């Protein structure tokens, strides 16, 4: 079974600086997707960024980028020029790309709470 | 506006009572999901449905039941058999690609259930 681990329960960053959130996962599959979701105090889950395992190029969405290391099974999120609105829980998630009954289901890590200091 | 709605936002129930949480989507998504979120636990999958009139158990289905009579709707019933039902419940949906795989999940705003 696949697992996702976020080893940093809490992180803090100064406004305008850069922070990196860590995520590792365990799987025997070769084809899968990885995601970072943001959950602000409103508790609405928002997709931040997505990475396909077959792509070597790291995904980027504006100030958000990932460092995907497939061999190491590592998927970290870098937030540049941090803003007060970035303060939230961040969840790393895994999804199999294989066909089958559970394809499409997400497996989540326990989350990292990010605080942004003005 | 297209999206996923969940109601009510807050729900209180007495021990021993069943309660149903609503989830509706107008995105024309094929698959729908129910998650439970507890402090420090992340999200855990309760049930999912990939097609009308069919659904599958997730990791923590005991004490819960669902139905999928319409594509747009996937209500979750928390039964009296669920021993620790106080939690935040999130519904999600995703579309199926032409190749048969699934796109990313979009989430509703959630329902906070408290057992008194």
GROMACS .gro file of C-alpha atoms in nm:
model
  234
    1UNK     CA    1   0.000   0.000   0.000
    2UNK     CA    2   0.112   0.351  -0.073
    3UNK     CA    3   0.193   0.594   0.205
    4UNK     CA    4   0.266   0.966   0.218
    5UNK     CA    5   0.473   1.125   0.492
    6UNK     CA    6   0.507   1.491   0.582
    7UNK     CA    7   0.770   1.516   0.851
    8UNK     CA    8   0.718   1.884   0.938
    9UNK     CA    9   0.399   1.936   1.141
   10UNK     CA   10   0.461   2.312   1.149
   11UNK     CA   11   0.673   2.561   0.957
   12UNK     CA   12   0.717   2.934   0.973
   13UNK     CA   13   0.842   3.185   0.716
   14UNK     CA   14   0.894   3.558   0.703
   15UNK     CA   15   0.684   3.746   0.452
   16UNK     CA   16   0.861   3.780   0.112
   17UNK     CA   17   1.102   3.496   0.190
   18UNK     CA   18   1.113   3.141   0.055
   19UNK     CA   19   1.008   2.825   0.235
   20UNK     CA   20   1.023   2.459   0.140
   21UNK     CA   21   0.778   2.196   0.265
   22UNK     CA   22   0.887   1.833   0.258
   23UNK     CA   23   0.699   1.524   0.146
   24UNK     CA   24   0.812   1.167   0.095
   25UNK     CA   25   0.608   0.877  -0.029
   26UNK     CA   26   0.634   0.504  -0.063
   27UNK     CA   27   0.506   0.311  -0.362
   28UNK     CA   28   0.600   0.020  -0.582
   29UNK     CA   29   0.424   0.172  -0.881
   30UNK     CA   30   0.610   0.347  -1.160
   31UNK     CA   31   0.328   0.564  -1.286
   32UNK     CA   32   0.145   0.800  -1.052
   33UNK     CA   33   0.058   1.160  -0.976
   34UNK     CA   34   0.157   1.380  -0.686
   35UNK     CA   35  -0.027   1.686  -0.560
   36UNK     CA   36   0.001   1.966  -0.312
   37UNK     CA   37  -0.325   2.096  -0.167
   38UNK     CA   38  -0.368   2.407   0.045
   39UNK     CA   39  -0.628   2.432   0.321
   40UNK     CA   40  -0.664   2.788   0.458
   41UNK     CA   41  -0.858   2.867   0.776
   42UNK     CA   42  -1.181   2.852   0.574
   43UNK     CA   43  -1.099   2.477   0.539
   44UNK     CA   44  -1.165   2.481   0.164
   45UNK     CA   45  -0.917   2.245  -0.003
   46UNK     CA   46  -0.745   2.413  -0.297
   47UNK     CA   47  -0.520   2.239  -0.547
   48UNK     CA   48  -0.184   2.417  -0.559
   49UNK     CA   49   0.023   2.211  -0.797
   50UNK     CA   50   0.036   1.871  -0.967
   51UNK     CA   51   0.322   1.653  -1.091
   52UNK     CA   52   0.308   1.353  -1.320
   53UNK     CA   53   0.567   1.091  -1.228
   54UNK     CA   54   0.664   1.028  -1.591
   55UNK     CA   55   0.767   1.390  -1.635
   56UNK     CA   56   1.122   1.476  -1.537
   57UNK     CA   57   1.056   1.849  -1.542
   58UNK     CA   58   0.945   1.993  -1.211
   59UNK     CA   59   0.602   2.157  -1.211
   60UNK     CA   60   0.570   2.530  -1.151
   61UNK     CA   61   0.268   2.748  -1.081
   62UNK     CA   62   0.359   3.112  -1.032
   63UNK     CA   63   0.531   3.136  -0.690
   64UNK     CA   64   0.489   2.764  -0.624
   65UNK     CA   65   0.729   2.503  -0.755
   66UNK     CA   66   0.817   2.146  -0.669
   67UNK     CA   67   1.137   1.946  -0.644
   68UNK     CA   68   1.042   1.599  -0.761
   69UNK     CA   69   1.304   1.331  -0.697
   70UNK     CA   70   1.154   1.006  -0.822
   71UNK     CA   71   1.436   0.778  -0.716
   72UNK     CA   72   1.435   0.923  -0.367
   73UNK     CA   73   1.053   0.929  -0.360
   74UNK     CA   74   1.061   1.289  -0.253
   75UNK     CA   75   0.823   1.569  -0.354
   76UNK     CA   76   0.892   1.903  -0.183
   77UNK     CA   77   0.701   2.228  -0.234
   78UNK     CA   78   0.882   2.560  -0.257
   79UNK     CA   79   0.692   2.881  -0.199
   80UNK     CA   80   0.877   3.191  -0.314
   81UNK     CA   81   0.806   3.548  -0.207
   82UNK     CA   82   0.576   3.424   0.070
   83UNK     CA   83   0.260   3.622   0.129
   84UNK     CA   84   0.031   3.645   0.430
   85UNK     CA   85  -0.236   3.464   0.229
   86UNK     CA   86  -0.010   3.161   0.199
   87UNK     CA   87  -0.068   3.081   0.566
   88UNK     CA   88  -0.255   2.749   0.567
   89UNK     CA   89  -0.229   2.375   0.611
   90UNK     CA   90  -0.054   2.213   0.317
   91UNK     CA   91  -0.120   1.853   0.226
   92UNK     CA   92   0.085   1.633   0.000
   93UNK     CA   93  -0.116   1.365  -0.183
   94UNK     CA   94  -0.049   1.062  -0.403
   95UNK     CA   95  -0.267   0.909  -0.669
   96UNK     CA   96  -0.206   0.596  -0.870
   97UNK     CA   97  -0.217   0.619  -1.248
   98UNK     CA   98  -0.289   0.250  -1.288
   99UNK     CA   99  -0.627   0.135  -1.410
  100UNK     CA  100  -0.834  -0.037  -1.152
  101UNK     CA  101  -1.111   0.012  -0.901
  102UNK     CA  102  -0.925   0.253  -0.677
  103UNK     CA  103  -0.763   0.458  -0.951
  104UNK     CA  104  -0.843   0.821  -0.885
  105UNK     CA  105  -0.832   0.788  -0.506
  106UNK     CA  106  -0.600   1.022  -0.319
  107UNK     CA  107  -0.372   0.922  -0.034
  108UNK     CA  108  -0.288   1.217   0.187
  109UNK     CA  109  -0.009   1.302   0.424
  110UNK     CA  110  -0.095   1.446   0.763
  111UNK     CA  111  -0.019   1.800   0.662
  112UNK     CA  112   0.216   2.087   0.745
  113UNK     CA  113   0.085   2.402   0.907
  114UNK     CA  114   0.256   2.705   0.753
  115UNK     CA  115   0.263   3.036   0.933
  116UNK     CA  116   0.370   3.358   0.760
  117UNK     CA  117   0.514   3.636   0.974
  118UNK     CA  118   0.466   3.997   0.861
  119UNK     CA  119  -2.125   2.893  -1.106
  120UNK     CA  120  -1.999   2.538  -1.127
  121UNK     CA  121  -1.888   2.374  -0.810
  122UNK     CA  122  -1.950   2.143  -0.519
  123UNK     CA  123  -2.187   2.231  -0.238
  124UNK     CA  124  -2.212   2.067   0.100
  125UNK     CA  125  -2.481   2.125   0.355
  126UNK     CA  126  -2.517   2.202   0.630
  127UNK     CA  127  -2.193   2.378   0.722
  128UNK     CA  128  -2.234   2.284   1.088
  129UNK     CA  129  -2.431   1.988   1.218
  130UNK     CA  130  -2.504   1.872   1.569
  131UNK     CA  131  -2.647   1.538   1.662
  132UNK     CA  132  -2.718   1.344   1.974
  133UNK     CA  133  -2.558   1.010   2.038
  134UNK     CA  134  -2.755   0.724   1.886
  135UNK     CA  135  -2.898   0.928   1.600
  136UNK     CA  136  -2.827   0.883   1.233
  137UNK     CA  137  -2.750   1.196   1.035
  138UNK     CA  138  -2.712   1.260   0.660
  139UNK     CA  139  -2.463   1.501   0.506
  140UNK     CA  140  -2.543   1.641   0.165
  141UNK     CA  141  -2.302   1.673  -0.128
  142UNK     CA  142  -2.407   1.808  -0.468
  143UNK     CA  143  -2.196   1.891  -0.773
  144UNK     CA  144  -2.287   2.056  -1.102
  145UNK     CA  145  -1.953   1.991  -1.269
  146UNK     CA  146  -2.079   1.682  -1.449
  147UNK     CA  147  -1.806   1.481  -1.277
  148UNK     CA  148  -1.825   1.105  -1.285
  149UNK     CA  149  -1.654   1.027  -0.956
  150UNK     CA  150  -1.739   1.151  -0.609
  151UNK     CA  151  -1.564   1.095  -0.277
  152UNK     CA  152  -1.616   1.139   0.095
  153UNK     CA  153  -1.329   1.214   0.332
  154UNK     CA  154  -1.305   1.253   0.704
  155UNK     CA  155  -1.056   1.498   0.855
  156UNK     CA  156  -0.943   1.484   1.218
  157UNK     CA  157  -0.680   1.706   1.380
  158UNK     CA  158  -0.332   1.578   1.298
  159UNK     CA  159  -0.468   1.296   1.080
  160UNK     CA  160  -0.494   1.441   0.735
  161UNK     CA  161  -0.781   1.325   0.515
  162UNK     CA  162  -0.901   0.967   0.516
  163UNK     CA  163  -1.126   0.816   0.251
  164UNK     CA  164  -1.466   0.690   0.367
  165UNK     CA  165  -1.646   0.596   0.044
  166UNK     CA  166  -1.617   0.670  -0.326
  167UNK     CA  167  -1.834   0.628  -0.632
  168UNK     CA  168  -1.721   0.621  -0.991
  169UNK     CA  169  -2.061   0.573  -1.151
  170UNK     CA  170  -2.427   0.610  -1.062
  171UNK     CA  171  -2.572   0.328  -0.852
  172UNK     CA  172  -2.227   0.198  -0.761
  173UNK     CA  173  -1.992   0.284  -0.476
  174UNK     CA  174  -1.694   0.136  -0.296
  175UNK     CA  175  -1.567   0.138   0.060
  176UNK     CA  176  -1.262   0.342   0.142
  177UNK     CA  177  -1.025   0.302   0.433
  178UNK     CA  178  -1.266   0.390   0.714
  179UNK     CA  179  -1.616   0.293   0.593
  180UNK     CA  180  -1.738   0.131   0.915
  181UNK     CA  181  -2.033   0.319   1.062
  182UNK     CA  182  -2.105   0.509   0.740
  183UNK     CA  183  -2.332   0.452   0.441
  184UNK     CA  184  -2.377   0.626   0.106
  185UNK     CA  185  -2.597   0.625  -0.202
  186UNK     CA  186  -2.547   0.745  -0.559
  187UNK     CA  187  -2.889   0.759  -0.722
  188UNK     CA  188  -2.800   1.063  -0.931
  189UNK     CA  189  -2.475   1.169  -1.089
  190UNK     CA  190  -2.491   1.505  -0.913
  191UNK     CA  191  -2.553   1.379  -0.562
  192UNK     CA  192  -2.359   1.162  -0.315
  193UNK     CA  193  -2.507   1.186   0.037
  194UNK     CA  194  -2.325   1.039   0.334
  195UNK     CA  195  -2.511   0.896   0.634
  196UNK     CA  196  -2.329   0.877   0.964
  197UNK     CA  197  -2.496   0.599   1.156
  198UNK     CA  198  -2.514   0.533   1.529
  199UNK     CA  199  -2.261   0.254   1.469
  200UNK     CA  200  -1.987   0.511   1.409
  201UNK     CA  201  -1.820   0.529   1.749
  202UNK     CA  202  -1.640   0.860   1.711
  203UNK     CA  203  -1.827   1.066   1.450
  204UNK     CA  204  -1.722   1.416   1.556
  205UNK     CA  205  -1.504   1.539   1.268
  206UNK     CA  206  -1.487   1.757   0.959
  207UNK     CA  207  -1.627   1.589   0.648
  208UNK     CA  208  -1.519   1.680   0.298
  209UNK     CA  209  -1.679   1.580  -0.030
  210UNK     CA  210  -1.487   1.584  -0.357
  211UNK     CA  211  -1.543   1.503  -0.722
  212UNK     CA  212  -1.336   1.439  -1.031
  213UNK     CA  213  -1.396   1.387  -1.399
  214UNK     CA  214  -1.292   1.090  -1.606
  215UNK     CA  215  -1.061   1.142  -1.902
  216UNK     CA  216  -1.124   0.999  -2.248
  217UNK     CA  217  -0.855   0.747  -2.168
  218UNK     CA  218  -1.044   0.621  -1.866
  219UNK     CA  219  -0.824   0.770  -1.595
  220UNK     CA  220  -0.931   1.045  -1.356
  221UNK     CA  221  -0.844   1.411  -1.333
  222UNK     CA  222  -0.766   1.590  -1.009
  223UNK     CA  223  -1.023   1.614  -0.735
  224UNK     CA  224  -1.210   1.930  -0.649
  225UNK     CA  225  -1.344   1.973  -0.298
  226UNK     CA  226  -1.656   2.114  -0.139
  227UNK     CA  227  -1.644   2.353   0.161
  228UNK     CA  228  -1.702   2.076   0.415
  229UNK     CA  229  -1.940   1.998   0.702
  230UNK     CA  230  -1.839   2.008   1.065
  231UNK     CA  231  -2.027   1.737   1.257
  232UNK     CA  232  -2.038   1.747   1.635
  233UNK     CA  233  -2.192   1.475   1.848
  234UNK     CA  234  -2.335   1.605   2.173
   0.00000   0.00000   0.00000
